[in-house]
Coordinates of C-alpha atoms in Angstrom, one line a residue:
Chain Z
X9 CA -95.0 -41.8 -57.4
X10 CA -94.2 -43.9 -60.5
X11 CA -97.8 -44.9 -61.3
X12 CA -99.5 -48.0 -60.1
X13 CA -97.3 -50.8 -58.7
X14 CA -98.8 -53.3 -61.2
X15 CA -97.9 -51.3 -64.3
X16 CA -94.3 -50.7 -63.4
X17 CA -92.7 -53.6 -65.2
X18 CA -95.3 -54.8 -67.7
X19 CA -98.5 -56.7 -67.1
X20 CA -98.5 -60.5 -67.0
X21 CA -101.1 -63.1 -66.2
X22 CA -100.4 -63.0 -62.4
X23 CA -101.1 -59.3 -62.3
X24 CA -104.4 -59.8 -64.0
X25 CA -105.3 -62.6 -61.6
X26 CA -104.4 -60.3 -58.6
X27 CA -106.4 -57.4 -59.9
X28 CA -109.4 -59.7 -60.4
X29 CA -109.0 -61.0 -56.9
X30 CA -108.8 -57.5 -55.5
X31 CA -111.9 -56.4 -57.4
X32 CA -113.8 -59.5 -56.2
X33 CA -112.7 -59.1 -52.6
X34 CA -113.5 -55.4 -52.5
X35 CA -117.0 -56.2 -54.0
X36 CA -117.7 -58.8 -51.4
X37 CA -116.3 -56.6 -48.6
X38 CA -118.5 -53.7 -49.9
X39 CA -121.6 -55.9 -49.8
X40 CA -120.9 -57.2 -46.3
X41 CA -120.1 -53.7 -45.0
X42 CA -123.4 -52.5 -46.5
X43 CA -125.3 -55.4 -44.9
X44 CA -123.8 -54.6 -41.5
X45 CA -124.4 -50.9 -42.0
X46 CA -128.2 -51.6 -42.5
X47 CA -128.2 -53.6 -39.3
X48 CA -126.1 -51.0 -37.4
X49 CA -128.4 -48.2 -38.5
X50 CA -131.6 -50.1 -37.5
X51 CA -130.1 -51.1 -34.2
X52 CA -128.7 -47.7 -33.2
X53 CA -131.8 -45.8 -34.3
X54 CA -133.9 -48.2 -32.3
X55 CA -131.8 -47.6 -29.2
X56 CA -132.0 -43.9 -29.7
X57 CA -135.7 -44.2 -29.8
X58 CA -136.0 -46.5 -26.8
X59 CA -136.8 -49.5 -28.9
X60 CA -134.9 -52.8 -29.3
X61 CA -134.7 -53.2 -33.0
X62 CA -134.1 -56.4 -35.0
X63 CA -133.2 -59.2 -32.5
X64 CA -134.7 -62.4 -33.9
X65 CA -132.7 -63.5 -37.0
X66 CA -129.3 -64.6 -35.9
X67 CA -127.2 -63.3 -33.0
X68 CA -128.3 -59.7 -32.2
X69 CA -130.5 -59.8 -35.2
X70 CA -127.4 -59.6 -37.5
X71 CA -129.1 -61.7 -40.3
X72 CA -132.2 -59.5 -40.5
X73 CA -130.8 -57.7 -43.5
X74 CA -130.0 -60.9 -45.2
X75 CA -133.5 -62.2 -44.6
X76 CA -135.0 -58.9 -45.9
X77 CA -132.7 -59.2 -49.0
X78 CA -133.8 -62.7 -49.7
X79 CA -137.5 -61.7 -49.3
X80 CA -137.0 -58.9 -51.8
X81 CA -135.4 -61.2 -54.3
X82 CA -138.5 -63.4 -54.4
X83 CA -141.1 -60.6 -54.6
X84 CA -142.9 -59.9 -57.8
X85 CA -141.1 -57.5 -60.0
X86 CA -143.5 -54.8 -61.2
X87 CA -143.1 -52.3 -64.0
X88 CA -145.9 -49.7 -64.1
X89 CA -147.9 -49.5 -67.3
X90 CA -147.0 -45.9 -67.9
X91 CA -143.3 -46.4 -67.2
X92 CA -140.6 -45.9 -69.7
X93 CA -139.6 -49.5 -69.6
X94 CA -135.9 -49.4 -70.7
X95 CA -135.0 -46.4 -68.5
X96 CA -137.0 -47.9 -65.6
X97 CA -134.9 -51.0 -65.8
X98 CA -131.6 -49.2 -66.3
X99 CA -132.0 -46.7 -63.4
X100 CA -131.1 -49.0 -60.5
X101 CA -127.9 -50.0 -62.1
X102 CA -127.0 -46.4 -62.7
X103 CA -127.4 -45.9 -59.0
X104 CA -125.5 -49.0 -57.8
X105 CA -122.5 -49.1 -60.1
X106 CA -121.1 -45.7 -59.3
X107 CA -121.7 -46.4 -55.6
X108 CA -119.5 -49.5 -55.8
X109 CA -116.9 -47.9 -58.0
X110 CA -116.4 -45.1 -55.5
X111 CA -115.7 -47.7 -52.8
X112 CA -112.6 -48.7 -54.7
X113 CA -111.0 -45.4 -54.0
X114 CA -110.9 -45.8 -50.2
X115 CA -107.7 -47.3 -48.8
X116 CA -109.0 -49.6 -46.0
X117 CA -105.7 -50.9 -44.6
X118 CA -102.0 -50.7 -45.0
X119 CA -99.0 -49.5 -43.1
X120 CA -98.3 -45.9 -44.1
X121 CA -95.3 -45.4 -41.9
X122 CA -93.4 -47.8 -44.2
X123 CA -92.5 -46.6 -47.7
X124 CA -91.6 -49.5 -50.0
X125 CA -88.6 -49.7 -52.3
X126 CA -90.7 -48.5 -55.2
X127 CA -91.7 -45.4 -53.3
X128 CA -95.3 -46.5 -52.5
X129 CA -96.6 -46.1 -49.0
X130 CA -99.2 -48.4 -47.5
X131 CA -98.6 -51.3 -49.9
X132 CA -98.2 -54.9 -49.1
X133 CA -96.7 -57.8 -51.0
X134 CA -98.3 -61.1 -52.0
X135 CA -96.5 -63.7 -54.2
X136 CA -93.8 -61.2 -54.8
X137 CA -96.3 -58.6 -56.2
X138 CA -96.8 -55.3 -54.6
X139 CA -100.4 -54.2 -54.1
X140 CA -102.4 -51.5 -52.4
X141 CA -105.2 -52.1 -49.9
X142 CA -107.8 -50.4 -52.1
X143 CA -109.7 -51.5 -55.2
X144 CA -107.8 -49.1 -57.5
X145 CA -105.5 -46.2 -56.9
X146 CA -106.6 -44.0 -59.8
X147 CA -104.5 -41.0 -60.8
X148 CA -106.5 -37.9 -60.0
X149 CA -108.5 -40.3 -57.8
X150 CA -110.5 -37.9 -55.7
X151 CA -111.9 -36.4 -58.9
X152 CA -113.2 -39.8 -59.7
X153 CA -115.3 -39.6 -56.6
X154 CA -116.9 -36.3 -57.8
X155 CA -117.4 -37.9 -61.2
X156 CA -119.1 -41.0 -59.7
X157 CA -121.3 -39.0 -57.3
X158 CA -122.5 -36.8 -60.2
X159 CA -123.3 -40.0 -62.2
X160 CA -125.1 -41.6 -59.2
X161 CA -127.7 -38.8 -59.5
X162 CA -128.8 -40.2 -62.8
X163 CA -130.0 -43.3 -61.2
X164 CA -132.3 -41.3 -58.9
X165 CA -133.4 -38.8 -61.6
X166 CA -134.2 -41.4 -64.2
X167 CA -135.9 -43.7 -61.7
X168 CA -138.3 -40.9 -60.8
X169 CA -138.9 -39.7 -64.3
X170 CA -139.3 -43.2 -65.9
X171 CA -141.9 -44.3 -63.3
X172 CA -144.5 -42.3 -65.1
X173 CA -146.2 -41.1 -62.0
X174 CA -146.3 -37.8 -60.0
X175 CA -144.6 -38.4 -56.7
X176 CA -141.5 -40.1 -58.1
X177 CA -141.1 -37.2 -60.6
X178 CA -141.3 -34.7 -57.7
X179 CA -138.7 -36.7 -55.9
X180 CA -136.3 -36.8 -58.8
X181 CA -136.6 -33.1 -59.5
X182 CA -135.8 -32.5 -55.8
X183 CA -132.9 -34.9 -56.0
X184 CA -131.3 -33.2 -59.0
X185 CA -131.7 -29.7 -57.6
X186 CA -130.2 -30.8 -54.3
X187 CA -127.3 -32.6 -55.9
X188 CA -126.5 -29.7 -58.1
X189 CA -126.6 -27.3 -55.1
X190 CA -124.4 -29.3 -52.8
X191 CA -121.9 -30.7 -55.3
X192 CA -120.2 -27.2 -55.5
X193 CA -119.6 -27.1 -51.7
X194 CA -118.4 -30.7 -51.8
X195 CA -116.0 -29.9 -54.6
X196 CA -114.7 -26.8 -52.9
X197 CA -114.0 -28.6 -49.6
X198 CA -112.2 -31.3 -51.5
X199 CA -110.2 -28.6 -53.3
X200 CA -109.0 -27.4 -49.9
X201 CA -107.8 -30.9 -49.1
X202 CA -106.0 -31.2 -52.5
X203 CA -104.4 -27.8 -51.9
X204 CA -103.0 -28.8 -48.5
X205 CA -102.0 -32.4 -49.4
X206 CA -100.7 -31.4 -52.8
X207 CA -102.0 -34.7 -54.3
X208 CA -105.0 -36.0 -56.1
X209 CA -104.8 -39.8 -55.5
X210 CA -106.3 -41.1 -52.3
X211 CA -103.1 -43.1 -51.5
X212 CA -101.0 -40.0 -51.6
X213 CA -103.5 -37.9 -49.6
X214 CA -103.3 -40.5 -46.8
X215 CA -99.5 -40.5 -47.2
X216 CA -99.4 -36.8 -46.8
X217 CA -101.3 -37.0 -43.6
X218 CA -99.4 -39.8 -41.9
X219 CA -97.0 -38.7 -39.2
X220 CA -98.3 -36.2 -36.8
X221 CA -101.6 -34.6 -35.6
X222 CA -100.7 -31.4 -37.3
X223 CA -100.5 -33.1 -40.7
X224 CA -104.0 -34.5 -40.5
X225 CA -106.1 -32.6 -43.0
X226 CA -108.8 -31.9 -40.5
X227 CA -106.2 -29.8 -38.6
X228 CA -104.2 -28.7 -41.6
X229 CA -107.2 -27.3 -43.5
X230 CA -108.5 -25.7 -40.4
X231 CA -111.7 -27.7 -39.6
X232 CA -114.0 -25.6 -41.8
X233 CA -113.7 -27.8 -45.0
X234 CA -114.3 -30.8 -42.8
X235 CA -117.6 -29.4 -41.5
X236 CA -118.6 -28.4 -45.0
X237 CA -117.8 -31.8 -46.4
X238 CA -119.7 -33.6 -43.6
X239 CA -122.8 -31.5 -44.3
X240 CA -122.6 -31.5 -48.1
X241 CA -121.7 -35.2 -48.0
X242 CA -124.8 -36.0 -45.9
X243 CA -126.9 -33.9 -48.4
X244 CA -125.3 -35.7 -51.3
X245 CA -126.3 -39.1 -49.8
X246 CA -129.9 -37.9 -49.4
X247 CA -129.8 -38.9 -45.8
X248 CA -131.7 -37.3 -43.1
X249 CA -132.0 -34.4 -42.4
X250 CA -131.5 -33.8 -46.2
X251 CA -133.9 -36.6 -47.3
X252 CA -136.4 -34.5 -49.1
X253 CA -135.9 -36.7 -52.1
X254 CA -137.8 -39.6 -50.4
X255 CA -139.7 -37.6 -47.8
X256 CA -142.4 -40.3 -47.1
X257 CA -144.8 -37.9 -45.4
X258 CA -144.9 -35.7 -48.6
X259 CA -144.2 -37.7 -51.7
X260 CA -144.7 -41.3 -50.6
X261 CA -141.2 -42.8 -51.2
X262 CA -139.9 -40.3 -53.7
X263 CA -138.0 -41.7 -56.7
X264 CA -138.4 -45.4 -55.7
X265 CA -142.2 -45.3 -55.0
X266 CA -142.9 -47.5 -58.1
X267 CA -140.0 -49.9 -57.5
X268 CA -140.4 -53.3 -55.9
X269 CA -138.5 -56.5 -55.6
X270 CA -134.9 -56.7 -56.6
X271 CA -134.8 -53.3 -58.3
X272 CA -135.9 -51.7 -55.1
X273 CA -133.2 -53.7 -53.3
X274 CA -130.6 -52.3 -55.6
X275 CA -131.5 -48.8 -54.8
X276 CA -131.5 -49.6 -51.1
X277 CA -128.1 -51.3 -51.5
X278 CA -126.7 -48.3 -53.4
X279 CA -127.9 -45.9 -50.7
X280 CA -126.2 -47.7 -47.9
X281 CA -123.1 -48.5 -49.9
X282 CA -122.9 -44.7 -50.5
X283 CA -123.2 -44.1 -46.8
X284 CA -120.3 -46.5 -46.0
X285 CA -118.2 -45.0 -48.8
X286 CA -118.9 -41.4 -47.8
X287 CA -117.8 -42.3 -44.2
X288 CA -114.7 -43.9 -45.6
X289 CA -113.9 -40.9 -47.8
X290 CA -114.2 -38.5 -44.9
X291 CA -111.8 -40.7 -43.0
X292 CA -109.4 -40.8 -45.9
X293 CA -109.6 -37.1 -46.8
X294 CA -109.6 -35.6 -43.3
X295 CA -108.5 -38.1 -40.7
X296 CA -105.6 -39.9 -42.4
X297 CA -107.4 -43.1 -43.3
X298 CA -105.4 -46.1 -42.1
X299 CA -102.6 -44.0 -40.9
X300 CA -102.4 -43.3 -37.1
X301 CA -103.7 -40.0 -35.8
X302 CA -100.4 -39.2 -34.1
X303 CA -97.1 -40.9 -33.4
X304 CA -97.5 -43.2 -30.5
X305 CA -95.2 -41.7 -27.9
X306 CA -93.5 -44.7 -26.3
X307 CA -93.7 -47.7 -28.6
X308 CA -93.4 -47.8 -32.4
X309 CA -96.3 -50.2 -32.8
X310 CA -97.4 -49.7 -36.4
X311 CA -94.5 -51.5 -38.3
X312 CA -95.1 -54.6 -36.1
X313 CA -98.8 -54.7 -36.8
X314 CA -98.3 -54.1 -40.5
X315 CA -101.4 -53.7 -42.7
X316 CA -103.7 -55.0 -39.9
X317 CA -103.0 -52.0 -37.7
X318 CA -104.0 -49.7 -40.5
X319 CA -107.2 -51.7 -40.9
X320 CA -108.1 -51.4 -37.2
X321 CA -107.5 -47.7 -37.3
X322 CA -109.5 -47.2 -40.4
X323 CA -112.4 -49.2 -39.2
X324 CA -112.4 -47.4 -35.8
X325 CA -112.5 -44.0 -37.5
X326 CA -115.1 -45.2 -40.0
X327 CA -117.4 -46.4 -37.2
X328 CA -117.4 -42.9 -35.7
X329 CA -118.7 -41.3 -38.8
X330 CA -121.2 -44.1 -39.5
X331 CA -122.5 -43.5 -36.0
X332 CA -122.7 -39.7 -36.7
X333 CA -124.8 -40.3 -39.8
X334 CA -127.2 -42.5 -37.9
X335 CA -127.2 -39.9 -35.1
X336 CA -128.1 -37.2 -37.6
X337 CA -131.0 -39.3 -38.7
X338 CA -132.3 -40.0 -35.3
X339 CA -132.1 -36.5 -33.9
X340 CA -132.6 -33.9 -36.7
X341 CA -135.9 -33.1 -38.3
X342 CA -136.0 -32.8 -42.0
X343 CA -135.1 -29.5 -43.6
X344 CA -137.7 -27.5 -45.5
X345 CA -136.9 -27.0 -49.1
X346 CA -136.0 -23.3 -48.7
X347 CA -133.8 -24.1 -45.7
X348 CA -132.0 -26.7 -47.8
X349 CA -131.3 -24.2 -50.6
X350 CA -130.3 -21.5 -48.1
X351 CA -127.9 -23.7 -46.4
X352 CA -126.3 -24.8 -49.6
X353 CA -126.1 -21.6 -51.6
X354 CA -125.9 -18.9 -48.9
X355 CA -123.8 -20.7 -46.2
X356 CA -121.8 -23.6 -47.4
X357 CA -120.7 -22.4 -50.8
X358 CA -119.6 -18.9 -49.7
X359 CA -117.8 -20.2 -46.6
X360 CA -115.9 -22.9 -48.5
X361 CA -115.0 -20.5 -51.3
X362 CA -113.6 -18.0 -48.8
X363 CA -111.8 -20.7 -47.0
X364 CA -110.2 -21.9 -50.1
X365 CA -108.9 -18.4 -50.9
X366 CA -107.5 -18.1 -47.3
X367 CA -105.7 -21.5 -47.6
X368 CA -104.3 -20.5 -51.0
X369 CA -103.1 -17.2 -49.7
X370 CA -101.5 -18.7 -46.6
X371 CA -99.7 -21.2 -48.8
X372 CA -98.4 -18.5 -51.1
X373 CA -97.2 -16.5 -48.0
X374 CA -95.5 -19.6 -46.5
X375 CA -93.8 -20.5 -49.8
X376 CA -92.2 -17.0 -49.8
X377 CA -93.8 -15.9 -53.0
X378 CA -95.3 -12.9 -51.1
X379 CA -92.5 -10.6 -49.9
X380 CA -94.2 -7.6 -48.3
X381 CA -92.7 -8.1 -44.9
X382 CA -89.4 -9.8 -44.0
X383 CA -90.8 -12.5 -41.8
X384 CA -93.0 -15.3 -43.1
X385 CA -95.3 -15.0 -40.1
X386 CA -96.0 -11.3 -40.8
X387 CA -96.9 -12.2 -44.4
X388 CA -99.2 -15.0 -43.2
X389 CA -100.8 -12.5 -40.8
X390 CA -101.2 -10.0 -43.7
X391 CA -102.9 -12.7 -45.8
X392 CA -105.3 -13.5 -42.9
X393 CA -106.2 -9.9 -42.3
X394 CA -106.8 -9.3 -46.1
X395 CA -108.9 -12.4 -46.3
X396 CA -111.0 -11.3 -43.3
X397 CA -111.6 -8.0 -44.9
X398 CA -112.5 -9.7 -48.2
X399 CA -114.8 -12.1 -46.4
X400 CA -116.5 -9.2 -44.6
X401 CA -117.0 -7.3 -47.8
X402 CA -118.3 -10.4 -49.6
X403 CA -120.7 -11.2 -46.7
X404 CA -122.0 -7.6 -46.7
X405 CA -122.5 -7.8 -50.5
X406 CA -124.3 -11.1 -50.2
X407 CA -126.5 -9.8 -47.4
X408 CA -127.3 -6.7 -49.4
X409 CA -128.2 -8.8 -52.4
X410 CA -130.4 -11.1 -50.3
X411 CA -132.2 -8.1 -48.7
X412 CA -132.8 -6.4 -52.0
X413 CA -134.2 -9.6 -53.5
X414 CA -136.5 -10.0 -50.6
X415 CA -137.7 -6.4 -50.8
X416 CA -138.3 -6.9 -54.5
X417 CA -140.3 -10.0 -53.9
X418 CA -142.4 -8.3 -51.2
X419 CA -143.0 -5.4 -53.5
X420 CA -144.2 -7.7 -56.2
X421 CA -146.6 -9.3 -53.8
X422 CA -147.9 -5.8 -53.0
X423 CA -146.5 -5.6 -49.6
X424 CA -144.0 -3.1 -48.2
X425 CA -141.6 -3.7 -45.4
X426 CA -141.5 -0.3 -43.7
X427 CA -143.5 0.8 -41.9
X428 CA -145.3 -2.4 -41.1
X429 CA -148.8 -1.9 -39.6
X430 CA -150.0 -4.5 -37.2
X431 CA -152.3 -6.6 -39.5
X432 CA -150.0 -6.4 -42.5
X433 CA -147.1 -7.7 -40.4
X434 CA -148.6 -11.1 -40.3
X435 CA -148.9 -11.1 -44.1
X436 CA -145.4 -10.0 -44.5
X437 CA -144.2 -12.8 -42.3
X438 CA -146.2 -15.3 -44.2
X439 CA -144.6 -14.2 -47.5
X440 CA -141.1 -14.2 -46.1
X441 CA -141.5 -17.6 -44.7
X442 CA -142.2 -19.0 -48.1
X443 CA -139.8 -16.9 -50.0
X444 CA -137.5 -19.9 -50.8
X445 CA -140.2 -21.5 -52.9
X446 CA -139.3 -19.4 -55.9
X447 CA -135.7 -20.4 -56.0
Chain O
X13 CA -102.4 -53.2 -80.3
X14 CA -104.2 -52.6 -77.0
X15 CA -104.4 -48.9 -78.0
X16 CA -106.2 -49.8 -81.2
X17 CA -108.7 -52.0 -79.4
X18 CA -109.4 -49.2 -76.9
X19 CA -109.7 -46.7 -79.7
X20 CA -112.1 -48.8 -81.7
X21 CA -114.3 -49.5 -78.6
X22 CA -114.4 -45.9 -77.5
X23 CA -115.1 -44.7 -81.0
X24 CA -118.0 -47.1 -81.3
X25 CA -119.4 -45.7 -78.0
X26 CA -118.9 -42.1 -79.1
X27 CA -120.5 -42.5 -82.5
X28 CA -123.4 -44.7 -81.2
X29 CA -124.0 -42.0 -78.5
X30 CA -123.9 -39.2 -81.1
X31 CA -126.3 -41.0 -83.4
X32 CA -128.6 -41.7 -80.5
X33 CA -128.7 -38.0 -79.7
X34 CA -130.0 -37.1 -83.1
X35 CA -132.1 -40.2 -83.8
X36 CA -134.0 -40.7 -80.5
X37 CA -137.4 -38.9 -80.6
X38 CA -137.6 -38.7 -76.8
X39 CA -135.4 -35.9 -75.3
X40 CA -134.5 -37.9 -72.2
X41 CA -133.3 -40.8 -74.3
X42 CA -131.3 -38.4 -76.4
X43 CA -129.7 -36.9 -73.3
X44 CA -128.8 -40.4 -72.1
X45 CA -127.1 -41.0 -75.4
X46 CA -125.2 -37.8 -75.0
X47 CA -123.8 -39.1 -71.7
X48 CA -122.7 -42.3 -73.4
X49 CA -120.9 -40.2 -76.0
X50 CA -119.1 -38.1 -73.4
X51 CA -118.0 -41.4 -71.7
X52 CA -116.5 -42.6 -74.9
X53 CA -114.5 -39.3 -75.2
X54 CA -113.4 -39.8 -71.6
X55 CA -112.1 -43.2 -72.4
X56 CA -110.1 -41.7 -75.3
X57 CA -108.6 -39.2 -73.0
X58 CA -107.5 -41.9 -70.6
X59 CA -105.9 -43.9 -73.4
X60 CA -104.0 -40.8 -74.3
X61 CA -102.8 -40.5 -70.7
X62 CA -104.9 -37.5 -69.8
X63 CA -106.5 -38.8 -66.7
X64 CA -107.3 -35.4 -65.3
X65 CA -109.1 -34.3 -68.5
X66 CA -111.0 -37.6 -68.6
X67 CA -112.4 -37.1 -65.1
X68 CA -113.2 -33.4 -65.7
X69 CA -115.0 -34.5 -68.9
X70 CA -117.2 -36.8 -66.8
X71 CA -117.7 -34.4 -63.9
X72 CA -118.5 -31.3 -66.0
X73 CA -120.1 -32.6 -69.1
X74 CA -121.4 -36.1 -68.1
X75 CA -122.3 -34.9 -64.7
X76 CA -123.3 -31.3 -64.3
X77 CA -124.4 -30.2 -67.8
X78 CA -126.5 -33.2 -68.7
X79 CA -128.0 -33.2 -65.2
X80 CA -129.1 -29.6 -65.9
X81 CA -130.5 -30.7 -69.3
X82 CA -132.5 -33.4 -67.7
X83 CA -133.6 -31.1 -64.9
X84 CA -135.0 -28.6 -67.4
X85 CA -136.6 -31.3 -69.5
X86 CA -138.4 -32.7 -66.4
X87 CA -139.2 -29.4 -64.8
X88 CA -140.8 -28.0 -68.0
X89 CA -142.5 -31.3 -68.9
X90 CA -141.2 -31.2 -72.5
X91 CA -140.2 -34.9 -72.3
X92 CA -142.6 -36.1 -74.9
X93 CA -141.7 -37.4 -78.3
X94 CA -141.7 -34.6 -80.8
X95 CA -142.9 -34.5 -84.4
X96 CA -139.8 -33.5 -86.3
X97 CA -141.1 -33.9 -89.8
X98 CA -141.4 -30.2 -90.1
X99 CA -138.4 -27.9 -89.7
X100 CA -138.5 -25.7 -86.6
X101 CA -136.6 -22.9 -88.4
X102 CA -136.5 -22.4 -92.1
X103 CA -133.3 -23.5 -93.7
X104 CA -132.0 -25.1 -90.5
X105 CA -131.4 -28.5 -92.0
X106 CA -129.6 -27.3 -95.1
X107 CA -127.3 -25.1 -93.0
X108 CA -126.7 -27.9 -90.5
X109 CA -125.8 -30.3 -93.4
X110 CA -123.5 -27.7 -94.9
X111 CA -121.6 -27.0 -91.7
X112 CA -121.3 -30.7 -91.0
X113 CA -119.8 -31.3 -94.4
X114 CA -117.4 -28.4 -93.9
X115 CA -116.2 -29.6 -90.4
X116 CA -115.7 -33.1 -91.9
X117 CA -113.7 -31.6 -94.7
X118 CA -111.6 -29.6 -92.3
X119 CA -110.8 -32.7 -90.1
X120 CA -110.0 -34.8 -93.1
X121 CA -107.8 -32.1 -94.5
X122 CA -106.0 -31.9 -91.1
X123 CA -105.4 -35.6 -91.0
X124 CA -104.1 -36.0 -94.6
X125 CA -102.2 -32.7 -94.9
X126 CA -100.4 -33.3 -91.6
X127 CA -98.7 -36.3 -93.1
X128 CA -99.2 -38.4 -90.0
X129 CA -101.4 -41.4 -90.2
X130 CA -101.3 -42.4 -86.6
X131 CA -99.7 -45.8 -87.0
X132 CA -98.3 -45.8 -83.5
X133 CA -100.6 -46.4 -80.5
X134 CA -101.3 -43.1 -78.8
X135 CA -100.8 -41.0 -82.0
X136 CA -104.5 -40.8 -82.9
X137 CA -105.9 -37.3 -83.3
X138 CA -102.9 -35.3 -82.0
X139 CA -101.6 -34.3 -85.4
X140 CA -105.0 -34.6 -87.0
X141 CA -106.6 -31.8 -85.0
X142 CA -103.7 -29.4 -84.7
X143 CA -102.0 -30.2 -88.0
X144 CA -98.7 -30.0 -86.2
X145 CA -96.0 -32.5 -87.0
X146 CA -93.8 -31.5 -84.1
X147 CA -92.9 -33.9 -81.3
X148 CA -95.5 -34.1 -78.5
X149 CA -93.8 -34.2 -75.1
X150 CA -95.4 -37.0 -72.9
X151 CA -96.3 -35.9 -69.5
X152 CA -96.9 -37.8 -66.3
X153 CA -100.3 -37.3 -64.5
X154 CA -99.1 -34.9 -61.8
X155 CA -97.2 -32.8 -64.2
X156 CA -100.3 -32.8 -66.4
X157 CA -102.5 -31.2 -63.7
X158 CA -99.8 -28.9 -62.4
X159 CA -98.9 -27.6 -65.9
X160 CA -102.5 -27.2 -66.8
X161 CA -103.2 -25.1 -63.6
X162 CA -100.0 -23.1 -64.0
X163 CA -100.8 -22.3 -67.7
X164 CA -104.4 -21.4 -66.9
X165 CA -103.6 -19.1 -64.0
X166 CA -100.5 -17.4 -65.5
X167 CA -100.4 -17.3 -69.3
X168 CA -104.1 -17.5 -69.9
X169 CA -105.3 -15.6 -66.8
X170 CA -107.1 -13.0 -68.9
X171 CA -109.1 -15.6 -70.8
X172 CA -109.8 -17.4 -67.6
X173 CA -111.2 -14.3 -65.9
X174 CA -113.2 -13.4 -69.0
X175 CA -114.8 -16.8 -69.0
X176 CA -115.7 -16.3 -65.4
X177 CA -117.2 -13.0 -66.1
X178 CA -119.1 -14.4 -69.0
X179 CA -120.6 -17.2 -66.8
X180 CA -121.6 -14.6 -64.2
X181 CA -123.3 -12.5 -66.9
X182 CA -125.1 -15.6 -68.2
X183 CA -126.3 -16.4 -64.7
X184 CA -127.6 -12.9 -64.1
X185 CA -129.2 -13.0 -67.5
X186 CA -131.0 -16.3 -66.7
X187 CA -132.3 -14.8 -63.4
X188 CA -133.6 -11.7 -65.1
X189 CA -135.3 -13.8 -67.8
X190 CA -136.9 -16.1 -65.3
X191 CA -138.1 -13.3 -63.0
X192 CA -140.2 -11.4 -65.6
X193 CA -143.3 -10.1 -63.9
X194 CA -146.7 -11.6 -64.4
X195 CA -145.3 -14.8 -65.8
X196 CA -147.2 -17.9 -65.0
X197 CA -145.8 -20.4 -62.6
X198 CA -143.9 -23.4 -64.0
X199 CA -146.0 -26.5 -64.0
X200 CA -144.4 -29.8 -63.3
X201 CA -145.9 -32.1 -65.8
X202 CA -146.2 -35.8 -65.9
X203 CA -143.6 -37.5 -68.1
X204 CA -144.2 -38.4 -71.7
X205 CA -147.8 -39.5 -71.7
X206 CA -149.3 -37.3 -74.4
X207 CA -148.0 -39.2 -77.4
X208 CA -148.6 -42.7 -76.1

């Protein structure tokens, strides 16, 4: 890779125009996708709950979101008296801008079976200029996603804090705790992808996966990072079942309780934009983005279709994940706070850490840097056995630590675990069921 | 030329952010200025071709660390404007001023003694900080990351592990401090209302 196609032989006016065009088009695309996502979610959730959903405005109720948006624009814009005015006004943009910037990372189309003369795959040419089907192919691109998702939290945190009222503050404290907890698992599963693909830019990650089913990262990383990413990603989006941030039964609307009108619309937009982007990133990282899942056995169809084939493939894969997100929301009850923390810290982080070590070990064995046995397979097997033992020891240590901590807490509360008399058993249970509250 | 423009803009951001950190009375506003300052530094990294460092700067400092600051500020309810006309510790201001002047003198000395004025775009700071006049080898992005990783995990493995151990000790220490018995529960307070 010799850097971005635009920068190869100097920048001229045409390049600037093209970049502006791409940015504008991806912004519009992003907005339209977000609008459709809102409609899709409402429609699917309705169907899953035996309702019909929006069906009046436009065909199939497609324009309902537009109507809601226009209504929000014309509502009165309120700022609470006790709010920190500047931060209150800043917060929606801190939420929206990172959401949009992340979208630029996702390659949405392109023919990845075809590597152009300059060594870039998935590019097309317009007016003699080569470009990629994504807003920007940033070097170390996937880190940019982590950077933006950690900045997106500020929007939520500051919105809750600056509102100057109780429930939003509770929501934003929850949001930051949740984001900090799940970012580690998210980062570790991305690290597994980087390790296998050997690249940081999203274009190269897709390129590394195009070809066969075995090269897809979902297979090549062994499925576990994919599951971790899906769960941690859902938590990062604050979507159900991880939506404690805006749990309406407990804290009204969480961080956006005090927001109305266009500012609320911006938060809403950012949330759904993030959902679409997260779906797109899962497709990019694990399912080869616009590249086909496997070689079509009889006809070589991709070069004929060009970039459009890539777009259809990407969109199809994206739709699956968007449906999964909606499905999660319609089926799973919200997690309790201690369950949320347990899942993040005691399950996802240890599992993804162990998996990263296993993948690294296998890679070293395959590269021939580990020469204990003569055959590569034996070395890989050795790595696997060693990692299993390591994992077992680690798990035992974690369990021991958790049990000790629990015993300590019970002792502090004046209760003893063994032997448990009948009436005290109920108490002990009550304590242990709220044990996560102290985390 | 473009390098100079980028340098000036990012310097303004860095300095404005740094001034905001010390001049804002409200801790949350100060923390926000700190993020702006980190962003300026990230832009400088990018203009030097260090994309990886720039993003790590945002992820680690702009993201994780300031989020933790804000989290603590909100959780403890210390987000009201403070009266800073009195010194919290005796002699704090004098020593802060003294060390500031000393660091400034060191940096200036580094810039002028190194004999490089940074007249070419991309030269800024390199010689100034290290004082070296040797040729800096330009790297491409991939080489940058790979070299960084390789260096970290081979030549500096001991320092790397020691840092990891230090962080673990700090974590354990924090847990021990928080879990002292008989302490009152933390109270989530309402934001900055006391002073208004």
